[in-house]
mmCIF file of C-alpha atoms in Angstrom:
data_model
loop_
_atom_site.group_PDB
_atom_site.id
_atom_site.type_symbol
_atom_site.label_atom_id
_atom_site.label_comp_id
_atom_site.label_asym_id
_atom_site.label_seq_id
_atom_site.Cartn_x
_atom_site.Cartn_y
_atom_site.Cartn_z
ATOM 1 C CA MET T 1204 76.043 109.588 98.118
ATOM 2 C CA THR T 1205 79.501 109.127 96.524
ATOM 3 C CA SER T 1206 78.736 105.778 95.483
ATOM 4 C CA LEU T 1207 75.359 106.601 94.006
ATOM 5 C CA LEU T 1208 76.236 109.299 91.975
ATOM 6 C CA VAL T 1209 79.161 107.670 90.634
ATOM 7 C CA SER T 1210 76.972 104.785 89.757
ATOM 8 C CA ILE T 1211 74.204 106.679 88.260
ATOM 9 C CA MET T 1212 77.207 108.127 86.066
ATOM 10 C CA LEU T 1213 78.234 104.930 85.207
ATOM 11 C CA VAL T 1214 74.497 103.955 83.866
ATOM 12 C CA VAL T 1215 73.900 106.998 82.125
ATOM 13 C CA THR T 1216 76.873 106.967 80.328
ATOM 14 C CA GLN T 1217 77.227 103.549 79.485
ATOM 15 C CA LYS T 1218 77.084 104.189 75.281
ATOM 16 C CA LEU T 1219 80.439 105.490 75.847
ATOM 17 C CA HIS T 1220 82.140 102.911 77.264
ATOM 18 C CA GLY T 1221 80.136 99.807 77.056
ATOM 19 C CA HIS T 1222 82.212 98.076 74.417
ATOM 20 C CA LEU T 1223 84.591 97.604 77.004
ATOM 21 C CA SER T 1224 82.336 97.352 80.440
ATOM 22 C CA PHE T 1225 79.244 95.753 79.352
ATOM 23 C CA ASP T 1226 78.685 92.033 80.866
ATOM 24 C CA SER T 1227 77.401 89.815 77.729
ATOM 25 C CA GLN T 1228 74.213 87.860 78.344
ATOM 26 C CA PHE T 1229 75.926 84.816 76.881
ATOM 27 C CA GLY T 1230 77.370 82.259 78.756
ATOM 28 C CA VAL T 1231 76.734 79.409 81.329
ATOM 29 C CA GLN T 1232 75.978 81.550 84.367
ATOM 30 C CA LYS T 1233 74.359 84.797 82.650
ATOM 31 C CA LEU T 1234 70.594 85.257 83.797
ATOM 32 C CA HIS T 1235 70.526 88.629 82.423
ATOM 33 C CA SER T 1236 68.904 89.058 78.872
ATOM 34 C CA ALA T 1237 70.408 92.468 78.238
ATOM 35 C CA PRO T 1238 74.003 93.644 77.873
ATOM 36 C CA THR T 1239 74.329 95.383 81.313
ATOM 37 C CA PRO T 1240 77.884 97.667 82.888
ATOM 38 C CA ARG T 1241 79.855 95.369 84.756
ATOM 39 C CA ILE T 1242 81.922 97.934 86.597
ATOM 40 C CA GLY T 1243 80.173 98.812 89.433
ATOM 41 C CA GLY T 1244 83.098 97.812 91.419
ATOM 42 C CA ILE T 1245 84.408 101.759 90.411
ATOM 43 C CA ALA T 1246 81.699 103.223 92.420
ATOM 44 C CA VAL T 1247 82.230 101.390 95.346
ATOM 45 C CA ALA T 1248 86.004 101.507 95.523
ATOM 46 C CA MET T 1249 85.608 105.532 94.751
ATOM 47 C CA ALA T 1250 83.253 105.665 97.535
ATOM 48 C CA LEU T 1251 85.826 104.059 99.889
ATOM 49 C CA GLY T 1252 88.244 106.060 98.564
ATOM 50 C CA LEU T 1253 86.526 109.673 99.280
ATOM 51 C CA GLY T 1254 84.640 108.081 102.387
ATOM 52 C CA CYS T 1255 87.992 107.669 103.958
ATOM 53 C CA VAL T 1256 88.254 111.470 104.893
ATOM 54 C CA LEU T 1257 85.680 110.834 107.456
ATOM 55 C CA LEU T 1258 87.868 108.154 109.384
ATOM 56 C CA ARG T 1259 90.430 109.296 112.218
ATOM 57 C CA GLY T 1260 92.726 107.405 114.066
ATOM 58 C CA GLU T 1261 92.658 103.481 114.074
ATOM 59 C CA ALA T 1262 90.130 103.657 111.586
ATOM 60 C CA PHE T 1263 91.950 105.613 109.151
ATOM 61 C CA ASP T 1264 95.383 103.224 109.950
ATOM 62 C CA PHE T 1265 93.383 100.115 109.402
ATOM 63 C CA TRP T 1266 91.866 101.555 106.334
ATOM 64 C CA TRP T 1267 94.901 102.639 104.374
ATOM 65 C CA MET T 1268 96.396 98.947 104.990
ATOM 66 C CA TRP T 1269 93.360 97.501 103.601
ATOM 67 C CA ALA T 1270 93.530 99.706 100.914
ATOM 68 C CA VAL T 1271 96.970 99.459 99.866
ATOM 69 C CA ALA T 1272 96.425 95.326 100.178
ATOM 70 C CA ALA T 1273 93.276 95.355 98.255
ATOM 71 C CA LEU T 1274 95.003 96.686 95.005
ATOM 72 C CA PRO T 1275 96.291 93.654 93.471
ATOM 73 C CA ALA T 1276 92.770 92.262 93.345
ATOM 74 C CA PHE T 1277 90.906 95.458 92.351
ATOM 75 C CA ALA T 1278 93.328 95.716 89.373
ATOM 76 C CA ALA T 1279 92.914 92.086 88.484
ATOM 77 C CA GLY T 1280 89.344 92.096 88.523
ATOM 78 C CA LEU T 1281 88.594 95.582 86.906
ATOM 79 C CA THR T 1282 90.668 94.461 83.922
ATOM 80 C CA GLU T 1283 88.922 91.228 83.572
ATOM 81 C CA ASP T 1284 85.783 93.246 83.875
ATOM 82 C CA LEU T 1285 86.652 95.792 80.470
ATOM 83 C CA THR T 1286 88.696 92.844 79.143
ATOM 84 C CA LYS T 1287 87.336 89.591 79.405
ATOM 85 C CA LYS T 1288 90.990 88.255 79.124
ATOM 86 C CA VAL T 1289 92.123 87.687 82.824
ATOM 87 C CA GLY T 1290 92.531 84.048 83.703
ATOM 88 C CA VAL T 1291 91.047 82.498 86.930
ATOM 89 C CA ARG T 1292 94.122 81.433 87.807
ATOM 90 C CA MET T 1293 95.667 85.077 87.339
ATOM 91 C CA ARG T 1294 92.627 86.593 89.578
ATOM 92 C CA LEU T 1295 92.716 83.981 92.102
ATOM 93 C CA ALA T 1296 96.568 84.523 92.620
ATOM 94 C CA ALA T 1297 95.792 88.199 92.729
ATOM 95 C CA THR T 1298 93.395 87.902 95.946
ATOM 96 C CA LEU T 1299 95.864 85.979 97.830
ATOM 97 C CA LEU T 1300 98.543 88.471 97.126
ATOM 98 C CA SER T 1301 96.023 91.042 98.312
ATOM 99 C CA GLY T 1302 95.168 88.744 101.252
ATOM 100 C CA LEU T 1303 98.976 88.341 101.896
ATOM 101 C CA LEU T 1304 99.753 92.000 102.145
ATOM 102 C CA PHE T 1305 96.949 92.595 104.700
ATOM 103 C CA CYS T 1306 98.673 90.208 106.769
ATOM 104 C CA LEU T 1307 101.756 91.740 106.533
ATOM 105 C CA LEU T 1308 100.632 95.710 106.744
ATOM 106 C CA SER T 1309 98.262 95.271 109.241
ATOM 107 C CA GLY T 1310 99.805 92.791 111.600
ATOM 108 C CA TYR T 1311 96.190 90.821 112.023
ATOM 109 C CA GLY T 1312 96.205 87.365 111.680
ATOM 110 C CA ILE T 1313 94.265 84.157 112.315
ATOM 111 C CA THR T 1314 96.474 82.833 115.503
ATOM 112 C CA GLN T 1315 93.688 80.578 116.894
ATOM 113 C CA VAL T 1316 90.606 78.709 116.284
ATOM 114 C CA ASP T 1317 89.958 77.770 119.671
ATOM 115 C CA ILE T 1318 90.611 73.868 118.630
ATOM 116 C CA PRO T 1319 93.735 72.720 120.350
ATOM 117 C CA VAL T 1320 95.792 71.079 117.225
ATOM 118 C CA ALA T 1321 94.963 73.712 114.959
ATOM 119 C CA ASP T 1322 95.843 76.687 117.423
ATOM 120 C CA GLN T 1323 99.168 74.731 118.384
ATOM 121 C CA ILE T 1324 99.925 74.917 114.053
ATOM 122 C CA LEU T 1325 98.813 78.027 113.735
ATOM 123 C CA SER T 1326 101.001 79.374 116.746
ATOM 124 C CA VAL T 1327 103.782 79.242 113.773
ATOM 125 C CA PRO T 1328 104.156 83.065 112.530
ATOM 126 C CA LEU T 1329 104.536 81.753 109.081
ATOM 127 C CA ILE T 1330 101.697 79.026 108.811
ATOM 128 C CA SER T 1331 99.362 81.764 110.614
ATOM 129 C CA VAL T 1332 100.272 84.228 108.012
ATOM 130 C CA LEU T 1333 99.932 81.705 104.944
ATOM 131 C CA PHE T 1334 96.549 80.717 106.399
ATOM 132 C CA THR T 1335 95.537 84.221 106.734
ATOM 133 C CA ALA T 1336 96.256 85.031 103.453
ATOM 134 C CA PHE T 1337 94.630 81.814 102.105
ATOM 135 C CA ALA T 1338 91.632 82.894 104.133
ATOM 136 C CA ILE T 1339 90.816 86.142 102.760
ATOM 137 C CA GLY T 1340 91.660 85.602 99.248
ATOM 138 C CA GLY T 1341 89.065 82.613 99.663
ATOM 139 C CA ILE T 1342 86.744 84.868 100.698
ATOM 140 C CA ALA T 1343 87.222 87.526 98.268
ATOM 141 C CA ASN T 1344 86.599 84.597 95.832
ATOM 142 C CA ALA T 1345 83.459 83.544 97.489
ATOM 143 C CA SER T 1346 81.885 86.597 97.228
ATOM 144 C CA ASN T 1347 82.480 87.000 93.608
ATOM 145 C CA ILE T 1348 80.914 83.421 93.005
ATOM 146 C CA ILE T 1349 77.726 84.270 95.012
ATOM 147 C CA ASP T 1350 77.612 87.507 92.777
ATOM 148 C CA GLY T 1351 75.086 85.941 90.317
ATOM 149 C CA VAL T 1352 71.742 87.702 90.748
ATOM 150 C CA ASN T 1353 71.023 91.231 91.238
ATOM 151 C CA GLY T 1354 71.483 92.440 94.949
ATOM 152 C CA LEU T 1355 72.706 88.987 96.472
ATOM 153 C CA ALA T 1356 76.566 89.995 97.056
ATOM 154 C CA SER T 1357 76.178 93.469 97.988
ATOM 155 C CA GLY T 1358 72.881 93.026 99.924
ATOM 156 C CA THR T 1359 74.816 90.285 101.757
ATOM 157 C CA GLY T 1360 77.851 91.923 102.230
ATOM 158 C CA MET T 1361 75.719 94.982 103.900
ATOM 159 C CA ILE T 1362 73.843 92.630 106.145
ATOM 160 C CA ILE T 1363 77.401 91.215 106.991
ATOM 161 C CA LEU T 1364 78.743 94.515 107.772
ATOM 162 C CA ALA T 1365 75.999 95.976 109.894
ATOM 163 C CA ALA T 1366 76.337 92.638 111.983
ATOM 164 C CA PHE T 1367 80.247 93.370 112.126
ATOM 165 C CA ALA T 1368 79.403 97.181 113.191
ATOM 166 C CA LEU T 1369 77.223 95.895 115.640
ATOM 167 C CA VAL T 1370 79.636 93.655 117.269
ATOM 168 C CA ALA T 1371 82.035 96.305 117.299
ATOM 169 C CA TRP T 1372 79.579 98.815 118.726
ATOM 170 C CA LEU T 1373 78.758 96.213 121.425
ATOM 171 C CA GLU T 1374 82.349 95.974 121.959
ATOM 172 C CA GLY T 1375 83.345 99.309 122.335
ATOM 173 C CA ASP T 1376 85.796 99.234 119.258
ATOM 174 C CA LEU T 1377 84.314 102.399 117.397
ATOM 175 C CA ALA T 1378 87.197 102.454 114.734
ATOM 176 C CA MET T 1379 85.953 98.998 113.324
ATOM 177 C CA VAL T 1380 82.252 100.432 113.691
ATOM 178 C CA SER T 1381 83.065 103.302 111.581
ATOM 179 C CA VAL T 1382 85.514 100.956 108.715
ATOM 180 C CA CYS T 1383 82.254 98.726 108.503
ATOM 181 C CA LEU T 1384 79.663 101.876 108.542
ATOM 182 C CA LEU T 1385 81.854 103.267 105.256
ATOM 183 C CA GLY T 1386 82.030 99.943 103.454
ATOM 184 C CA LEU T 1387 78.089 99.492 104.299
ATOM 185 C CA GLY T 1388 77.743 102.879 102.526
ATOM 186 C CA SER T 1389 79.781 102.713 99.653
ATOM 187 C CA LEU T 1390 77.774 99.271 99.237
ATOM 188 C CA LEU T 1391 74.563 100.793 99.363
ATOM 189 C CA GLY T 1392 74.971 103.419 96.883
ATOM 190 C CA PHE T 1393 75.791 100.827 94.190
ATOM 191 C CA PHE T 1394 72.899 98.595 95.539
ATOM 192 C CA LEU T 1395 70.508 101.174 94.239
ATOM 193 C CA LEU T 1396 71.233 100.674 90.942
ATOM 194 C CA ASN T 1397 71.762 97.259 90.813
ATOM 195 C CA PHE T 1398 68.736 95.984 92.913
ATOM 196 C CA PRO T 1399 65.991 95.102 92.124
ATOM 197 C CA HIS T 1400 66.390 95.655 88.231
ATOM 198 C CA GLY T 1401 70.241 95.094 87.326
ATOM 199 C CA ARG T 1402 71.046 98.660 86.042
ATOM 200 C CA LEU T 1403 74.762 98.471 87.008
ATOM 201 C CA PHE T 1404 76.777 95.145 87.741
ATOM 202 C CA LEU T 1405 79.179 94.815 90.716
ATOM 203 C CA GLY T 1406 81.881 93.256 88.779
ATOM 204 C CA ASP T 1407 84.562 91.186 89.496
ATOM 205 C CA ALA T 1408 86.158 94.265 90.563
ATOM 206 C CA GLY T 1409 83.374 94.834 93.020
ATOM 207 C CA ALA T 1410 82.953 91.293 94.315
ATOM 208 C CA TYR T 1411 86.464 90.918 95.353
ATOM 209 C CA VAL T 1412 86.822 94.492 97.152
ATOM 210 C CA THR T 1413 83.662 93.457 98.896
ATOM 211 C CA GLY T 1414 85.218 90.203 99.878
ATOM 212 C CA LEU T 1415 88.389 91.398 100.747
ATOM 213 C CA LEU T 1416 86.697 94.121 103.042
ATOM 214 C CA LEU T 1417 84.671 91.500 104.793
ATOM 215 C CA ALA T 1418 87.860 88.958 105.101
ATOM 216 C CA ALA T 1419 89.922 91.960 106.790
ATOM 217 C CA VAL T 1420 87.179 93.082 109.161
ATOM 218 C CA ALA T 1421 86.207 89.211 109.957
ATOM 219 C CA VAL T 1422 90.311 89.089 111.024
ATOM 220 C CA ALA T 1423 90.876 91.936 112.507
ATOM 221 C CA LEU T 1424 87.830 92.331 114.756
ATOM 222 C CA PRO T 1425 88.290 89.058 117.089
ATOM 223 C CA ALA T 1426 92.233 90.190 116.831
ATOM 224 C CA ARG T 1427 91.552 93.497 118.209
ATOM 225 C CA ASN T 1428 88.885 92.366 120.917
ATOM 226 C CA PRO T 1429 89.943 89.080 122.765
ATOM 227 C CA SER T 1430 86.871 88.365 124.745
ATOM 228 C CA LEU T 1431 85.333 87.523 121.075
ATOM 229 C CA SER T 1432 85.371 84.107 119.680
ATOM 230 C CA PRO T 1433 88.146 83.984 116.971
ATOM 231 C CA LEU T 1434 85.343 81.972 114.768
ATOM 232 C CA ILE T 1435 83.048 85.064 114.680
ATOM 233 C CA GLY T 1436 83.806 85.693 111.218
ATOM 234 C CA LEU T 1437 83.459 82.304 109.695
ATOM 235 C CA LEU T 1438 80.306 82.333 110.942
ATOM 236 C CA ALA T 1439 78.888 85.812 109.870
ATOM 237 C CA LEU T 1440 80.238 84.524 106.013
ATOM 238 C CA ALA T 1441 78.764 81.128 106.339
ATOM 239 C CA TYR T 1442 76.716 81.527 103.659
ATOM 240 C CA PRO T 1443 79.586 82.391 100.717
ATOM 241 C CA VAL T 1444 81.665 79.871 102.412
ATOM 242 C CA VAL T 1445 79.273 76.947 102.150
ATOM 243 C CA GLU T 1446 78.405 77.830 98.729
ATOM 244 C CA THR T 1447 82.058 77.938 97.546
ATOM 245 C CA THR T 1448 83.044 74.781 99.494
ATOM 246 C CA ILE T 1449 80.411 72.408 98.117
ATOM 247 C CA SER T 1450 80.514 73.918 94.844
ATOM 248 C CA MET T 1451 84.131 72.842 94.641
ATOM 249 C CA HIS T 1452 83.139 69.517 95.941
ATOM 250 C CA ARG T 1453 80.491 69.024 93.180
ATOM 251 C CA ARG T 1454 82.587 70.232 90.443
ATOM 252 C CA ILE T 1455 85.768 67.874 91.481
ATOM 253 C CA VAL T 1456 83.878 64.811 92.818
ATOM 254 C CA SER T 1457 80.920 64.836 91.129
ATOM 255 C CA ASP T 1458 81.614 66.347 87.757
ATOM 256 C CA GLY T 1459 85.463 65.460 87.612
ATOM 257 C CA ALA T 1460 85.619 69.390 86.343
ATOM 258 C CA SER T 1461 88.262 72.005 87.387
ATOM 259 C CA PRO T 1462 87.275 74.270 90.714
ATOM 260 C CA GLY T 1463 87.673 77.019 88.910
ATOM 261 C CA GLN T 1464 84.940 75.768 86.243
ATOM 262 C CA ALA T 1465 81.282 77.767 85.791
ATOM 263 C CA ASP T 1466 78.274 75.848 86.039
ATOM 264 C CA ARG T 1467 74.538 76.788 86.552
ATOM 265 C CA LEU T 1468 74.231 74.640 89.725
ATOM 266 C CA HIS T 1469 74.790 77.194 92.215
ATOM 267 C CA LEU T 1470 72.001 77.925 94.875
ATOM 268 C CA HIS T 1471 71.017 80.959 93.586
ATOM 269 C CA SER T 1472 70.970 79.874 90.175
ATOM 270 C CA LEU T 1473 68.554 76.750 90.886
ATOM 271 C CA ILE T 1474 66.408 79.074 92.762
ATOM 272 C CA PHE T 1475 66.507 81.625 90.137
ATOM 273 C CA ARG T 1476 65.417 78.976 87.932
ATOM 274 C CA SER T 1477 62.451 77.267 90.006
ATOM 275 C CA ARG T 1478 61.184 79.160 93.119
ATOM 276 C CA ALA T 1479 61.561 82.711 91.878
ATOM 277 C CA ARG T 1480 60.024 81.466 88.643
ATOM 278 C CA GLN T 1481 57.265 80.565 90.241
ATOM 279 C CA LEU T 1482 56.739 83.716 92.425
ATOM 280 C CA ALA T 1483 57.570 86.142 89.829
ATOM 281 C CA GLN T 1484 54.727 84.416 87.588
ATOM 282 C CA ALA T 1485 52.466 84.502 90.123
ATOM 283 C CA MET T 1486 52.999 88.025 90.842
ATOM 284 C CA GLY T 1487 52.964 88.773 87.151
ATOM 285 C CA GLN T 1488 56.430 90.397 87.381
ATOM 286 C CA PRO T 1489 58.937 88.065 85.324
ATOM 287 C CA ARG T 1490 61.613 90.435 85.137
ATOM 288 C CA LEU T 1491 62.062 90.421 89.139
ATOM 289 C CA ARG T 1492 63.005 86.891 89.112
ATOM 290 C CA SER T 1493 66.719 88.002 89.966
ATOM 291 C CA ALA T 1494 65.815 90.010 92.714
ATOM 292 C CA LEU T 1495 63.246 87.450 93.935
ATOM 293 C CA THR T 1496 66.102 85.125 94.066
ATOM 294 C CA SER T 1497 68.625 87.575 96.808
ATOM 295 C CA VAL T 1498 65.594 88.277 98.917
ATOM 296 C CA VAL T 1499 65.210 84.461 99.319
ATOM 297 C CA LEU T 1500 68.957 84.213 100.404
ATOM 298 C CA TRP T 1501 69.597 87.079 102.411
ATOM 299 C CA SER T 1502 67.863 84.906 105.129
ATOM 300 C CA LEU T 1503 70.839 82.620 105.185
ATOM 301 C CA SER T 1504 73.213 85.667 105.769
ATOM 302 C CA LEU T 1505 70.381 87.023 108.664
ATOM 303 C CA LEU T 1506 70.375 83.429 110.135
ATOM 304 C CA SER T 1507 74.158 83.373 110.276
ATOM 305 C CA CYS T 1508 74.938 86.637 111.401
ATOM 306 C CA THR T 1509 72.117 86.522 113.898
ATOM 307 C CA LEU T 1510 73.766 83.651 115.453
ATOM 308 C CA MET T 1511 76.861 85.302 115.039
ATOM 309 C CA VAL T 1512 75.978 88.489 117.042
ATOM 310 C CA ALA T 1513 74.079 85.970 119.815
ATOM 311 C CA GLY T 1514 77.155 83.349 120.683
ATOM 312 C CA ARG T 1515 79.510 85.956 119.638
ATOM 313 C CA ASP T 1516 81.811 84.892 122.645
ATOM 314 C CA ASN T 1517 81.256 80.971 122.704
ATOM 315 C CA SER T 1518 83.365 79.165 120.145
ATOM 316 C CA GLY T 1519 81.103 76.088 121.003
ATOM 317 C CA LEU T 1520 77.760 78.341 120.046
ATOM 318 C CA ILE T 1521 79.559 79.589 116.826
ATOM 319 C CA LEU T 1522 80.270 75.767 115.507
ATOM 320 C CA LEU T 1523 76.721 74.953 116.245
ATOM 321 C CA GLY T 1524 75.318 78.017 114.248
ATOM 322 C CA LEU T 1525 78.183 76.967 111.502
ATOM 323 C CA ALA T 1526 76.472 73.457 111.552
ATOM 324 C CA LEU T 1527 73.145 75.050 111.353
ATOM 325 C CA VAL T 1528 73.720 77.465 108.717
ATOM 326 C CA ALA T 1529 75.252 74.316 106.357
ATOM 327 C CA THR T 1530 72.243 72.172 107.175
ATOM 328 C CA VAL T 1531 69.716 74.493 106.103
ATOM 329 C CA TYR T 1532 71.500 75.710 102.869
ATOM 330 C CA VAL T 1533 71.925 71.775 102.127
ATOM 331 C CA THR T 1534 68.283 71.189 102.847
ATOM 332 C CA ILE T 1535 67.557 74.121 100.755
ATOM 333 C CA TYR T 1536 70.002 73.109 98.142
ATOM 334 C CA ARG T 1537 68.437 69.654 97.542
ATOM 335 C CA ARG T 1538 64.689 70.850 97.359
ATOM 336 C CA VAL T 1539 65.670 73.332 94.591
ATOM 337 C CA ALA T 1540 67.966 70.690 92.940
ATOM 338 C CA LEU T 1541 64.759 68.704 92.322
ATOM 339 C CA LEU T 1542 62.856 71.388 90.790
ATOM 340 C CA ARG T 1543 65.096 72.750 88.247
ATOM 341 C CA PRO T 1544 64.115 72.755 84.748
ATOM 342 C CA ARG T 1545 65.428 70.060 82.283
ATOM 343 C CA GLU T 1546 65.688 72.608 79.560
ATOM 344 C CA PRO T 1547 69.639 73.165 79.347
ATOM 345 C CA ARG T 1548 69.200 75.814 76.727
ATOM 346 C CA GLU T 1549 66.526 77.905 78.048
ATOM 347 C CA ARG T 1550 66.983 81.263 78.172
ATOM 348 C CA GLN T 1551 66.927 83.716 81.257
ATOM 349 C CA VAL T 1552 65.016 86.803 81.681
ATOM 350 C CA ALA T 1553 66.591 88.454 85.020
#
C-alpha cells in the first residue's frame, strides 16, 4: 500500500517535479512517446523502509544490513534519475560498493559453487568477498539493463522473489520468506502504475534497489540453508544475467564498442519492434506494445524459477537448467533479430 500510494502521488504531482524527474522520450534506448517520471524507485525504497517495521528477528537484522549496503547504489541511481549527469562508471562503482558493504556487514558470501577448482579459489576469504561484491553489483546493473519496457524489471523481480520465498518456505527459513514478501509487495505497488501503460518508470534507483535485493537474497539463501545448491541464485536470475553477458559480448566483439554503451539490440528492444508490434496491431491496441513485450519475456524468468525450485538441492540439475534457459534465450534472440525493422529512425510508441 505504501508503494502504491507513493507511486500515485508521484504521478499526480509530476508537473511539480517533472523538470527534474521526466525521462525524455529521445535516446537510442527510449521506447516511450511522452516524458514520464522515472523516480519510481522512491516509492519502492519508501515501501521497503516503512515495511521493515513488520519484520522481526533475523528478518529485520538481514534487512537493515542490506538497506545500509544499498544506500550508495540508490543515491547514485537517484542522482542520475534527477540530473542525468552521473556517468556509467560512477554508477557501476556505487553498485560494486553496495555489494562489498553487504558482504562486510552481513558476513554472507559466495564461498563455493560446487565446482572443485572454483571452490578452492573461493575458499580464500578476500577472493570470496571480492567475487561476491562483483556478483551483487553485476546483478544490480543487470536489473537496470532489462528495465526497458513497462513492467519487465519489476515483474521479473516479483517472479524471482516469489520463487525465492517458496524455496525459503520449503526450507523452513521464515526470515527469508518475510524479506522476499516485503520486497515483492514493495514492487507490486509500483508495478500497478507502471504496467501496462507506463505512468511511472522505475528509474536507475529503483532498478538498482531491485537488483541488489535479488542478489542479496540469492547469496544469503543458500548460505543460510546448506542443503540448497549454491547456484540457485544464478539460475533464478538467468534471464538478466544472460541478457547482460550477451549484450557485453555483442558490444565488444561485434560492434567494437564500450560494454556500457547504450544500443537498441537488447532482446526486449527487438521484441518490442517485431513480435510485440505485430501482436499489438492484431489486437488494435498499439499502446500495448511495451506491455506485451514484458508478458513475452516474463516466460524466461518463469522457466528459470520453475527449474530452480525443482532442482534446488542439485547443482548438476541447476547447471542443466541454466544451459536450457540460455539456449532458449539465444534461440528467441536469433529469431527476433531477423525480424527487426531496418529503419533506424523509427519512432516508438510505448
